[in-house]
Amino acid sequence: MQKHEQSYWGGVVKSMGLVFGDIGTSPIYTLSVIFALTKPTPDNIYGILSLIVWTLFVLVTVEYAWLAMSLGRKGEGGTIVLKEILVRLLKGGRAMGFIGMLSFIGVSLLLGDGVITPAISILSAVEGLELIPVTANLSEAGVIAIAATIAIILFIFQSKGTDKVAGAFGPLMVLWFSALTVSGLIAIAGHPEVLKSISPWYAIKFFLDNGMSGFFVLSEVILCATGGEALYADMGHLGRKPIVRAWYFVFVALVINYLGQGAFLLEHQHEKNTLFAMIHGQAPYLYIPFLLLTILATVIASQALISGVFSIIYQGITTRIMPLMKVDYTSSHLKSQIYIGSVNWTLMVLVLFIMLLFKKSENLAAAYGLAVTGSMAITGIMMTMIFANTTKKWKVPIAVAVTVVDFVFLIANLNKLPHGGYWSLILASVPFLTILLWTKGQRALYRALKPLDVETFLMSYEQIYAKNRTIPGIGLFFTREWAVVPPYVVHCIIRSNIIYERNVFISIIRTDEPFGVSYKLTENRGTGLDSFEIFAGYMEVIDIETLLKKNNIHEKVIFYGVEDITTNNPIWKVFNAIKKLSPNFVQFNQLPASKLQGVLTRVEM
């Protein structure tokens, strides 16, 4: 039994609230955007519906629900997990550098996506106000102002934690998918001939009829699958089974709604906002409640994405590819419920900036999709490599076929670059450059610090301890690993003769599993010298104080190293600035301030 095991329906409802908001709200804008660029002739409508159905099947069901979700570590998923699996399988070598770079790009694209998704979802929902007589003449600025207000409220509430309201997300999304299904079925009943577009022949015919311009339509078709990557990235919240089960319901609801919108378009070719116009035509009295439900659904979608961004960054911090940041834990029992203030406010500013820059959801759609297809292609490459190196070699041809489809979509999306697509690359480049600078800087700093091996250290240590000038109590010293002694410890103990009756070297080692905490206390490494090693998963929140007390370590003082970097290299100057702005290791782990003693070490880089 997994820790996530829960009732069948309970799991499905929760998944709908936490995982499917993004992909579930794509029917609001997908067809409107496609047919703003393509003539809604019956042949084109059948062709595009066929493309949408098969895109959802290949890119979401096959790539994520079947292939990617069979690869998890203790129930966690995502690009960093794929990297950790490959690290174990490949055990070093040239491929490792390639895998590291791929995972950095994948993580950065997902983070860039975290800005565009809330902006396009909320804007497209608010644009539905144009069909209500009272707000029909609402200006573009008015639409942006309402969307921006909703976004600001959403970000302000993040610090409170979503734990308390998350319970309502599932039922609301069930209501949303039910509304999509019912409206779709009503429209299909009027034109049952749209059902034939489920056949892949219509997708092929669309390409044959439209040639190159048909190929570029794929860059808009991908909008129906944005959010598909969340199935895998959010696996840690709920486990695999409930998400896959919920996806089958969501898949059916989305297909029925897209077919319904297609049926509506056969009669109303000139409607701009397909979904809203269809609902307005079917049930004018229910239009306003539906619009409110739409806005709620987009808020839930944005919420899930913001939580996902926090999780990715926390994984990045603990696997040492990103700088430390102040993390607040908003739930006493849900480890996945975290809040990172600096990330939250940066995201908010960027979302508002993107709304003001693009003004309309269809303009934003012109920039949207590059990051998603790039992320999907990277997942495809990494999955193929994993299957090729395990006993599941029979999955390799399927993974290769899916990856080829990913690349076809990615190439089609390159034509978005001049139309604002470069913004998704600009947004992704910020985390990417930060990761590169941080990982390279940490390595260079470690080399520049010239740590001492423990054997050399122990020779001097024993001589000083033998002089019997020890300070009563226990002194704690943080080190990266037991066998390597950082310069600040040498400075404290050897040069300054600060030596306690009992000295404990404490190190935190992050394992390549997401969860699990174990520890090992080794006494008498030297006279009055012990080591305490904590092994923790990269999603774990560690309560160091409790673990120390459990092992009867009641420290008098906690020493840690602070590096004062001097450099003429402009790149290392930026690295130094980031290091100064980010909290240090002991602040991140929330240790008692009254016992802390920082020891400065000057380093030339």
Coordinates of C-alpha atoms in Angstrom, one line a residue:
M1 CA 0.0 0.0 0.0
Q2 CA 1.3 3.4 -1.0
K3 CA 1.1 6.4 1.4
H4 CA -1.0 8.0 -1.3
E5 CA -3.6 5.2 -1.4
Q6 CA -7.1 6.5 -1.0
S7 CA -10.6 5.8 -2.2
Y8 CA -11.0 5.5 -5.9
W9 CA -13.3 8.5 -6.4
G10 CA -11.6 10.6 -3.7
G11 CA -8.3 10.2 -5.6
V12 CA -10.0 11.1 -8.9
V13 CA -11.7 14.2 -7.5
K14 CA -8.5 15.5 -5.8
S15 CA -6.5 14.9 -9.0
M16 CA -8.9 17.0 -11.0
G17 CA -8.4 19.9 -8.6
L18 CA -4.6 19.7 -8.2
V19 CA -3.4 18.4 -11.6
F20 CA -5.8 19.0 -14.4
G21 CA -6.6 22.7 -14.1
D22 CA -4.2 23.8 -16.8
I23 CA -5.1 21.3 -19.5
G24 CA -8.7 21.5 -18.4
T25 CA -9.0 25.2 -19.2
S26 CA -7.4 25.0 -22.6
P27 CA -10.8 24.6 -24.4
I28 CA -11.5 28.2 -23.5
Y29 CA -9.0 29.5 -26.1
T30 CA -7.6 26.6 -28.3
L31 CA -10.2 26.5 -31.1
S32 CA -10.7 30.3 -31.0
V33 CA -7.0 30.8 -31.6
I34 CA -6.8 28.2 -34.3
F35 CA -9.7 29.5 -36.3
A36 CA -8.6 33.1 -36.0
L37 CA -5.8 32.0 -38.3
T38 CA -7.4 29.2 -40.3
K39 CA -10.7 29.4 -42.3
P40 CA -13.4 27.4 -40.5
T41 CA -14.5 25.4 -43.5
P42 CA -16.1 21.9 -42.8
D43 CA -12.9 20.1 -44.1
N44 CA -10.7 22.3 -41.9
I45 CA -12.9 21.8 -38.8
Y46 CA -12.8 18.0 -39.2
G47 CA -9.1 18.0 -39.8
I48 CA -8.3 20.2 -36.8
L49 CA -10.6 18.2 -34.5
S50 CA -8.9 15.0 -35.6
L51 CA -5.5 16.6 -34.9
I52 CA -6.6 17.7 -31.4
V53 CA -8.0 14.3 -30.5
W54 CA -4.8 12.5 -31.6
T55 CA -2.5 15.1 -30.0
L56 CA -4.2 14.6 -26.6
F57 CA -3.9 10.8 -27.1
V58 CA -0.2 10.7 -28.2
L59 CA 1.3 13.5 -26.2
V60 CA -0.7 13.2 -23.0
T61 CA -2.0 9.6 -22.7
V62 CA 0.9 7.8 -24.3
E63 CA 3.8 10.0 -23.4
Y64 CA 2.8 11.0 -19.9
A65 CA 0.0 8.7 -18.5
W66 CA 1.6 5.5 -19.9
L67 CA 5.3 6.0 -20.4
A68 CA 6.6 8.8 -18.1
M69 CA 4.4 7.9 -15.1
S70 CA 5.8 4.4 -15.1
L71 CA 9.1 6.1 -14.1
G72 CA 8.9 7.5 -10.6
R73 CA 11.1 7.6 -7.5
K74 CA 9.1 7.0 -4.3
G75 CA 6.1 8.3 -6.2
E76 CA 7.8 11.6 -7.3
G77 CA 8.0 12.7 -11.0
G78 CA 9.4 15.5 -13.1
T79 CA 12.6 16.4 -15.0
I80 CA 14.8 16.3 -11.9
V81 CA 13.6 12.7 -11.2
L82 CA 14.4 11.6 -14.7
K83 CA 17.9 13.0 -14.2
E84 CA 18.4 11.2 -10.9
I85 CA 17.3 7.9 -12.5
L86 CA 19.7 8.4 -15.4
V87 CA 22.6 9.4 -13.0
R88 CA 22.2 5.9 -11.4
L89 CA 21.9 4.1 -14.7
L90 CA 24.8 5.7 -16.6
K91 CA 27.2 6.0 -13.7
G92 CA 29.3 8.9 -15.0
G93 CA 30.8 9.3 -18.4
R94 CA 30.3 11.8 -21.2
A95 CA 26.5 11.2 -21.4
M96 CA 26.2 12.7 -17.9
G97 CA 27.1 16.2 -19.0
F98 CA 24.5 16.0 -21.7
I99 CA 21.8 14.7 -19.3
G100 CA 22.7 17.5 -16.8
M101 CA 22.3 20.2 -19.4
L102 CA 19.0 18.6 -20.7
S103 CA 17.5 18.6 -17.3
F104 CA 18.6 22.2 -16.6
I105 CA 16.9 23.3 -19.9
G106 CA 13.8 21.2 -19.0
V107 CA 13.5 22.8 -15.6
S108 CA 14.0 26.3 -17.0
L109 CA 11.4 25.8 -19.7
L110 CA 8.8 24.6 -17.1
L111 CA 9.6 27.7 -14.9
G112 CA 9.2 30.0 -17.9
D113 CA 5.9 28.3 -18.6
G114 CA 4.8 29.2 -15.0
V115 CA 4.6 32.8 -16.1
I116 CA 2.6 32.4 -19.3
T117 CA 0.0 29.9 -18.1
P118 CA -1.7 32.1 -15.4
A119 CA -1.6 35.1 -17.8
I120 CA -3.3 33.3 -20.7
S121 CA -5.8 31.3 -18.6
I122 CA -7.1 34.3 -16.6
L123 CA -7.1 36.7 -19.6
S124 CA -9.0 34.3 -21.8
A125 CA -11.6 33.7 -19.0
V126 CA -12.2 37.4 -18.4
E127 CA -12.6 38.0 -22.1
G128 CA -15.9 36.0 -21.8
L129 CA -17.4 39.2 -20.3
E130 CA -17.8 40.6 -23.8
L131 CA -20.9 38.4 -24.4
I132 CA -22.8 39.9 -21.4
P133 CA -24.9 43.0 -22.4
V134 CA -23.7 45.0 -19.3
T135 CA -20.0 44.4 -20.0
A136 CA -20.2 44.1 -23.8
N137 CA -18.5 47.4 -24.3
L138 CA -15.7 46.7 -21.8
S139 CA -12.5 48.1 -23.2
E140 CA -9.3 46.2 -23.6
A141 CA -7.8 48.1 -20.6
G142 CA -10.8 47.1 -18.5
V143 CA -10.3 43.4 -19.4
I144 CA -6.6 43.6 -18.5
A145 CA -7.4 45.4 -15.2
I146 CA -9.9 42.7 -14.1
A147 CA -7.5 39.9 -15.1
A148 CA -4.6 41.6 -13.3
T149 CA -6.7 42.1 -10.1
I150 CA -7.6 38.4 -10.1
A151 CA -3.9 37.5 -10.5
I152 CA -2.8 39.9 -7.7
I153 CA -5.4 38.4 -5.3
L154 CA -4.2 34.9 -6.2
F155 CA -0.6 35.7 -5.5
I156 CA -1.4 37.5 -2.2
F157 CA -3.2 34.4 -0.9
Q158 CA -0.2 32.1 -1.6
S159 CA 1.5 32.8 1.7
K160 CA -1.6 31.5 3.6
G161 CA -1.1 28.1 2.1
T162 CA -3.6 26.4 -0.2
D163 CA -4.1 23.5 2.1
K164 CA -7.4 24.9 3.5
V165 CA -9.0 25.7 0.2
A166 CA -7.6 22.8 -1.8
G167 CA -10.5 20.7 -0.6
A168 CA -12.8 22.8 -2.8
F169 CA -10.6 22.6 -5.9
G170 CA -11.6 19.0 -6.8
P171 CA -15.4 19.4 -6.6
L172 CA -15.2 22.7 -8.6
M173 CA -13.1 21.1 -11.3
V174 CA -15.5 18.1 -11.4
L175 CA -18.3 20.7 -12.0
W176 CA -16.2 22.3 -14.7
F177 CA -15.5 19.1 -16.6
S178 CA -19.2 18.1 -16.3
A179 CA -20.2 21.5 -17.8
L180 CA -17.7 20.9 -20.7
T181 CA -19.1 17.4 -21.3
V182 CA -22.8 18.4 -21.2
S183 CA -22.3 21.5 -23.5
G184 CA -20.3 19.3 -25.9
L185 CA -22.9 16.6 -26.0
I186 CA -25.7 19.1 -26.7
A187 CA -23.8 20.6 -29.6
I188 CA -22.8 17.1 -31.0
A189 CA -26.5 16.1 -30.9
G190 CA -27.2 18.9 -33.5
H191 CA -24.4 17.8 -35.8
P192 CA -23.5 14.1 -35.1
E193 CA -21.3 14.0 -38.3
V194 CA -18.5 15.7 -36.3
L195 CA -17.9 12.3 -34.6
K196 CA -16.2 11.1 -37.8
S197 CA -13.3 13.5 -37.1
I198 CA -12.1 11.0 -34.4
S199 CA -10.6 9.1 -37.4
P200 CA -6.9 10.0 -38.0
W201 CA -7.7 10.1 -41.7
Y202 CA -9.0 13.6 -41.4
A203 CA -5.8 14.8 -39.7
I204 CA -3.8 13.3 -42.6
K205 CA -6.2 14.8 -45.2
F206 CA -5.8 18.2 -43.5
F207 CA -2.0 18.1 -44.1
L208 CA -2.5 16.9 -47.7
D209 CA -4.9 19.8 -48.4
N210 CA -3.0 22.6 -46.7
G211 CA 0.7 21.6 -47.1
M212 CA 3.2 23.8 -45.2
S213 CA 0.5 26.1 -43.7
G214 CA -1.2 23.0 -42.3
F215 CA 2.1 22.0 -40.6
F216 CA 2.4 25.4 -38.9
V217 CA -1.2 25.0 -37.5
L218 CA 0.4 22.4 -35.2
S219 CA 1.9 25.3 -33.3
E220 CA -1.7 26.3 -32.3
V221 CA -3.0 22.7 -32.0
I222 CA -0.4 22.1 -29.1
L223 CA -2.5 24.5 -27.0
C224 CA -4.9 21.6 -26.3
A225 CA -2.1 19.6 -24.6
T226 CA -0.5 22.4 -22.5
G227 CA -0.6 21.2 -18.9
G228 CA -0.2 17.6 -20.0
E229 CA 3.3 17.6 -18.4
A230 CA 1.7 18.3 -15.0
L231 CA 0.5 14.7 -14.8
Y232 CA 4.1 13.6 -14.3
A233 CA 5.5 16.7 -12.5
D234 CA 2.6 16.6 -9.9
M235 CA 2.8 12.8 -9.3
G236 CA 4.3 13.3 -5.9
H237 CA 1.2 15.0 -4.5
L238 CA -1.2 12.1 -5.1
G239 CA 0.5 9.1 -6.5
R240 CA 0.3 7.6 -10.0
K241 CA -3.0 5.7 -9.9
P242 CA -5.5 8.5 -9.0
I243 CA -3.9 10.8 -11.6
V244 CA -4.1 8.3 -14.4
R245 CA -7.6 7.3 -13.5
A246 CA -8.7 10.9 -13.4
W247 CA -7.0 11.6 -16.8
Y248 CA -9.3 9.1 -18.6
F249 CA -12.4 11.1 -17.4
V250 CA -10.7 14.4 -18.3
F251 CA -9.7 13.0 -21.7
V252 CA -13.3 12.0 -22.5
A253 CA -14.6 15.4 -21.3
L254 CA -12.1 17.4 -23.4
V255 CA -12.7 15.3 -26.5
I256 CA -16.5 15.7 -26.2
N257 CA -16.2 19.4 -25.7
Y258 CA -13.8 20.0 -28.6
L259 CA -16.1 18.0 -30.9
G260 CA -19.0 20.0 -29.6
Q261 CA -17.2 23.3 -30.3
G262 CA -16.5 21.9 -33.8
A263 CA -20.2 21.1 -34.3
F264 CA -21.1 24.7 -33.2
L265 CA -18.5 26.1 -35.7
L266 CA -20.1 24.3 -38.6
E267 CA -23.1 26.6 -38.2
H268 CA -21.5 29.7 -36.7
Q269 CA -18.3 30.3 -38.6
H270 CA -18.0 33.9 -37.6
E271 CA -18.0 33.5 -33.8
K272 CA -14.8 34.6 -32.2
N273 CA -15.0 33.1 -28.7
T274 CA -16.1 29.6 -29.7
L275 CA -16.7 28.1 -26.2
F276 CA -18.4 31.2 -24.7
A277 CA -20.5 31.7 -27.8
M278 CA -21.6 28.0 -27.8
I279 CA -22.7 28.2 -24.1
H280 CA -24.4 31.6 -24.7
G281 CA -26.3 30.1 -27.5
Q282 CA -27.3 26.9 -25.6
A283 CA -28.3 28.4 -22.3
P284 CA -28.2 32.2 -22.1
Y285 CA -29.5 32.1 -18.5
L286 CA -26.7 29.9 -17.4
Y287 CA -24.0 31.9 -19.1
I288 CA -23.0 34.1 -16.2
P289 CA -22.7 31.2 -13.7
F290 CA -20.7 29.4 -16.4
L291 CA -18.4 32.5 -16.8
L292 CA -17.9 32.6 -13.0
L293 CA -17.0 28.9 -13.1
T294 CA -14.6 29.5 -15.9
I295 CA -12.8 32.2 -13.9
L296 CA -12.6 29.9 -10.9
A297 CA -11.3 27.1 -13.0
T298 CA -8.5 29.3 -14.4
V299 CA -7.6 30.5 -10.9
I300 CA -7.4 26.8 -9.8
A301 CA -5.2 26.1 -12.9
S302 CA -2.9 29.0 -12.0
Q303 CA -2.8 27.9 -8.4
A304 CA -1.7 24.3 -9.4
L305 CA 1.0 25.8 -11.6
I306 CA 2.3 28.2 -8.9
S307 CA 2.5 25.3 -6.4
G308 CA 4.4 23.3 -9.1
V309 CA 6.9 26.1 -9.5
F310 CA 7.5 26.1 -5.7
S311 CA 8.1 22.3 -5.8
I312 CA 10.5 22.5 -8.7
I313 CA 12.5 25.3 -7.1
Y314 CA 12.6 23.4 -3.8
Q315 CA 13.9 20.3 -5.6
G316 CA 16.5 22.6 -7.3
I317 CA 17.6 24.1 -3.9
T318 CA 18.0 20.7 -2.2
T319 CA 19.8 19.1 -5.2
R320 CA 22.2 22.1 -5.1
I321 CA 21.5 23.4 -8.6
M322 CA 19.8 26.6 -7.3
P323 CA 20.7 29.1 -4.6
L324 CA 19.2 28.8 -1.2
M325 CA 16.0 30.8 -0.7
K326 CA 13.7 31.4 2.3
V327 CA 11.1 28.7 2.4
D328 CA 8.0 28.7 4.5
Y329 CA 6.1 25.5 5.2
T330 CA 2.4 26.3 5.1
S331 CA 1.0 23.0 6.2
S332 CA 1.8 21.0 9.3
H333 CA 1.2 17.7 7.6
L334 CA 1.7 18.2 3.9
K335 CA 5.4 18.4 3.0
S336 CA 4.5 19.5 -0.6
Q337 CA 2.8 22.6 0.7
I338 CA 5.6 25.2 0.6
Y339 CA 5.7 28.9 0.0
I340 CA 8.8 30.8 -1.4
G341 CA 8.1 34.5 -1.0
S342 CA 10.8 35.7 -3.4
V343 CA 9.6 33.4 -6.2
N344 CA 5.9 34.3 -5.5
W345 CA 6.4 38.0 -5.9
T346 CA 8.7 37.7 -8.9
L347 CA 6.2 35.4 -10.6
M348 CA 3.4 38.0 -9.9
V349 CA 5.3 40.9 -11.4
L350 CA 6.2 38.8 -14.5
V351 CA 2.6 37.6 -15.0
L352 CA 1.3 41.2 -14.8
F353 CA 4.0 42.3 -17.2
I354 CA 3.1 39.6 -19.7
M355 CA -0.6 40.5 -19.5
L356 CA 0.2 44.2 -20.2
L357 CA 2.6 43.3 -23.0
F358 CA 0.3 40.9 -24.9
K359 CA -3.1 42.5 -24.0
K360 CA -5.2 39.6 -25.5
S361 CA -5.2 35.9 -25.0
E362 CA -4.9 35.3 -28.7
N363 CA -1.7 37.4 -28.8
L364 CA -0.4 35.4 -25.9
A365 CA -1.2 32.1 -27.6
A366 CA 1.1 33.3 -30.4
A367 CA 4.0 33.1 -27.9
Y368 CA 2.7 30.0 -26.0
G369 CA 3.7 26.5 -26.8
L370 CA 7.5 26.7 -27.4
A371 CA 8.3 26.0 -23.7
V372 CA 5.8 23.2 -23.5
T373 CA 7.0 21.4 -26.7
G374 CA 10.6 21.9 -25.6
S375 CA 9.9 20.4 -22.2
M376 CA 8.0 17.5 -23.8
A377 CA 10.8 16.7 -26.2
I378 CA 13.3 16.7 -23.4
T379 CA 11.1 14.3 -21.4
G380 CA 10.9 12.1 -24.5
I381 CA 14.7 12.0 -25.0
M382 CA 15.4 11.2 -21.3
M383 CA 12.6 8.5 -21.2
T384 CA 14.0 6.8 -24.3
M385 CA 17.5 6.7 -22.7
I386 CA 16.1 5.2 -19.5
F387 CA 14.1 2.5 -21.3
A388 CA 17.2 1.7 -23.4
N389 CA 19.3 1.1 -20.3
T390 CA 16.7 -1.0 -18.4
T391 CA 14.8 -4.3 -18.8
K392 CA 11.9 -2.3 -20.5
K393 CA 13.6 -2.2 -23.9
W394 CA 10.3 -3.0 -25.6
K395 CA 9.1 0.5 -24.7
V396 CA 12.0 2.1 -26.6
P397 CA 10.3 2.1 -30.1
I398 CA 7.1 3.7 -28.5
A399 CA 9.2 6.3 -26.7
V400 CA 11.2 7.1 -29.9
A401 CA 7.9 7.5 -31.9
V402 CA 6.5 9.9 -29.2
T403 CA 9.7 11.9 -29.1
V404 CA 9.6 12.3 -32.9
V405 CA 6.1 13.7 -32.6
D406 CA 7.3 16.0 -29.8
F407 CA 10.0 17.3 -32.2
V408 CA 7.5 17.8 -35.1
F409 CA 5.5 20.0 -32.7
L410 CA 8.6 21.8 -31.5
I411 CA 9.7 22.6 -35.1
A412 CA 6.2 23.9 -35.9
N413 CA 6.4 26.1 -32.9
L414 CA 9.7 27.7 -34.0
N415 CA 7.6 29.9 -36.3
K416 CA 6.2 31.6 -33.1
L417 CA 9.6 33.1 -32.3
P418 CA 9.1 36.4 -34.2
H419 CA 5.5 36.7 -32.9
G420 CA 6.5 36.9 -29.2
G421 CA 7.6 33.3 -28.8
Y422 CA 11.0 34.7 -27.9
W423 CA 9.5 35.7 -24.6
S424 CA 9.2 32.1 -23.5
L425 CA 12.9 31.8 -24.2
I426 CA 13.7 35.0 -22.4
L427 CA 11.7 33.9 -19.3
A428 CA 13.3 30.4 -19.4
S429 CA 16.8 31.9 -19.8
V430 CA 16.7 33.6 -16.3
P431 CA 16.4 30.3 -14.3
F432 CA 18.8 28.6 -16.8
L433 CA 21.6 31.1 -16.5
T434 CA 21.0 31.1 -12.7
I435 CA 21.4 27.3 -12.6
L436 CA 24.5 27.4 -14.8
L437 CA 26.1 30.2 -12.7
W438 CA 25.3 28.6 -9.4
T439 CA 26.5 25.1 -10.2
K440 CA 29.7 26.3 -11.8
G441 CA 30.3 28.9 -9.1
Q442 CA 29.8 26.4 -6.3
R443 CA 32.4 24.1 -7.9
A444 CA 34.9 26.9 -8.4
L445 CA 34.4 28.1 -4.8
Y446 CA 34.9 24.6 -3.4
R447 CA 38.2 24.3 -5.3
A448 CA 39.3 27.8 -4.2
L449 CA 38.5 27.0 -0.5
K450 CA 41.1 24.2 -0.6
P451 CA 39.5 22.0 2.0
L452 CA 41.7 19.7 4.2
D453 CA 41.6 15.9 4.2
V454 CA 40.5 14.6 7.6
E455 CA 43.8 12.6 8.3
T456 CA 46.0 15.8 8.1
F457 CA 43.5 17.7 10.2
L458 CA 43.4 14.9 12.9
M459 CA 47.2 15.1 13.5
S460 CA 47.0 18.8 14.5
Y461 CA 43.6 18.3 16.3
E462 CA 44.9 15.6 18.6
Q463 CA 48.0 17.7 19.6
I464 CA 45.7 20.7 20.6
Y465 CA 43.2 18.5 22.4
A466 CA 46.0 16.8 24.4
K467 CA 46.9 20.3 25.9
N468 CA 43.7 20.0 28.0
R469 CA 42.4 23.5 27.3
T470 CA 39.0 22.4 26.2
I471 CA 35.8 24.5 26.6
P472 CA 33.0 22.7 28.5
G473 CA 30.0 21.6 26.4
I474 CA 29.4 20.6 22.8
G475 CA 30.5 22.5 19.7
L476 CA 28.7 21.7 16.4
F477 CA 30.6 22.3 13.1
F478 CA 28.8 22.1 9.8
T479 CA 30.8 20.3 7.0
R480 CA 29.7 19.1 3.6
E481 CA 31.0 15.6 4.3
W482 CA 32.8 14.0 7.2
A483 CA 36.1 13.2 5.4
V484 CA 36.7 16.8 4.1
V485 CA 37.3 19.6 6.6
P486 CA 36.4 23.1 5.4
P487 CA 38.9 26.0 6.0
Y488 CA 36.7 27.7 8.7
V489 CA 36.9 24.6 10.9
V490 CA 40.7 24.6 10.5
H491 CA 40.6 28.4 11.4
C492 CA 38.5 27.8 14.5
I493 CA 40.1 24.7 15.9
I494 CA 43.7 24.7 14.7
R495 CA 44.5 28.4 14.4
S496 CA 42.3 29.8 17.1
N497 CA 42.4 26.8 19.5
I498 CA 38.6 26.9 19.9
I499 CA 38.1 23.3 21.0
Y500 CA 35.2 21.9 23.0
E501 CA 35.0 18.9 25.3
R502 CA 32.9 17.3 22.6
N503 CA 33.1 18.4 19.0
V504 CA 30.6 17.2 16.5
F505 CA 31.0 17.5 12.7
I506 CA 27.5 17.5 11.3
S507 CA 26.7 17.0 7.6
I508 CA 23.5 16.8 5.6
I509 CA 23.7 14.4 2.6
R510 CA 20.8 14.6 0.1
T511 CA 20.0 11.2 -1.3
D512 CA 18.6 10.8 -4.9
E513 CA 15.3 9.6 -3.5
P514 CA 12.6 12.2 -2.9
F515 CA 11.7 11.2 0.7
G516 CA 13.1 9.4 3.7
V517 CA 15.4 10.6 6.5
S518 CA 18.0 8.5 8.3
Y519 CA 21.0 9.5 10.4
K520 CA 24.3 8.0 11.6
L521 CA 26.2 9.1 14.7
T522 CA 29.8 7.9 14.7
E523 CA 31.6 8.5 18.0
N524 CA 35.3 8.8 18.6
R525 CA 36.5 9.7 15.1
G526 CA 39.2 11.4 17.2
T527 CA 39.5 12.2 20.9
G528 CA 36.3 14.2 21.8
L529 CA 35.4 14.2 18.1
D530 CA 32.2 12.7 16.6
S531 CA 30.5 12.8 13.3
F532 CA 26.7 13.1 12.8
E533 CA 25.5 12.4 9.2
I534 CA 21.9 13.1 8.1
F535 CA 20.7 11.4 4.9
A536 CA 17.6 13.0 3.6
G537 CA 15.5 12.9 0.4
Y538 CA 15.5 15.9 -1.8
M539 CA 11.9 16.8 -1.0
E540 CA 12.3 16.3 2.7
V541 CA 12.1 19.1 5.2
I542 CA 14.6 18.3 8.0
D543 CA 14.2 19.3 11.6
I544 CA 17.8 19.3 12.6
E545 CA 17.3 20.3 16.2
T546 CA 14.9 17.3 16.9
L547 CA 17.4 14.9 15.4
L548 CA 20.2 16.2 17.5
K549 CA 18.2 16.0 20.7
K550 CA 17.2 12.4 19.8
N551 CA 20.9 11.5 19.8
N552 CA 21.5 13.3 23.0
I553 CA 23.5 16.2 21.4
H554 CA 22.7 19.4 23.3
E555 CA 25.0 21.8 21.6
K556 CA 26.3 25.0 23.3
V557 CA 27.3 26.7 20.0
I558 CA 26.8 26.0 16.3
F559 CA 29.7 27.1 14.0
Y560 CA 29.3 27.6 10.2
G561 CA 31.4 29.0 7.4
V562 CA 30.8 32.3 5.7
E563 CA 32.8 33.0 2.5
D564 CA 34.0 36.5 1.7
I565 CA 34.8 36.2 -2.0
T566 CA 37.3 38.6 -3.6
T567 CA 37.4 38.4 -7.4
N568 CA 38.1 40.4 -10.6
N569 CA 36.1 38.0 -12.7
P570 CA 32.8 39.7 -13.7
I571 CA 30.9 36.3 -13.7
W572 CA 32.1 35.4 -10.2
K573 CA 31.1 38.9 -9.1
V574 CA 27.5 38.1 -10.1
F575 CA 27.9 34.7 -8.3
N576 CA 29.1 36.5 -5.2
A577 CA 26.1 39.0 -5.4
I578 CA 23.6 36.1 -5.6
K579 CA 25.4 34.4 -2.6
K580 CA 25.1 37.5 -0.5
L581 CA 21.4 38.0 -1.3
S582 CA 20.5 34.3 -0.6
P583 CA 20.1 33.1 3.0
N584 CA 23.0 31.0 4.2
F585 CA 22.8 27.3 5.0
V586 CA 21.9 27.7 8.7
Q587 CA 19.2 30.3 8.1
F588 CA 17.6 28.0 5.4
N589 CA 17.5 25.2 8.0
Q590 CA 16.0 27.5 10.6
L591 CA 18.5 26.8 13.4
P592 CA 18.3 28.7 16.7
A593 CA 19.9 32.2 16.1
S594 CA 21.2 32.5 19.7
K595 CA 23.6 29.6 19.3
L596 CA 25.0 30.5 15.8
Q597 CA 28.5 31.6 15.2
G598 CA 29.5 32.4 11.6
V599 CA 33.3 32.2 10.8
L600 CA 34.5 34.3 8.0
T601 CA 36.9 32.9 5.4
R602 CA 38.4 35.1 2.7
V603 CA 38.5 33.4 -0.7
E604 CA 40.2 34.4 -3.9
M605 CA 38.2 33.3 -7.0

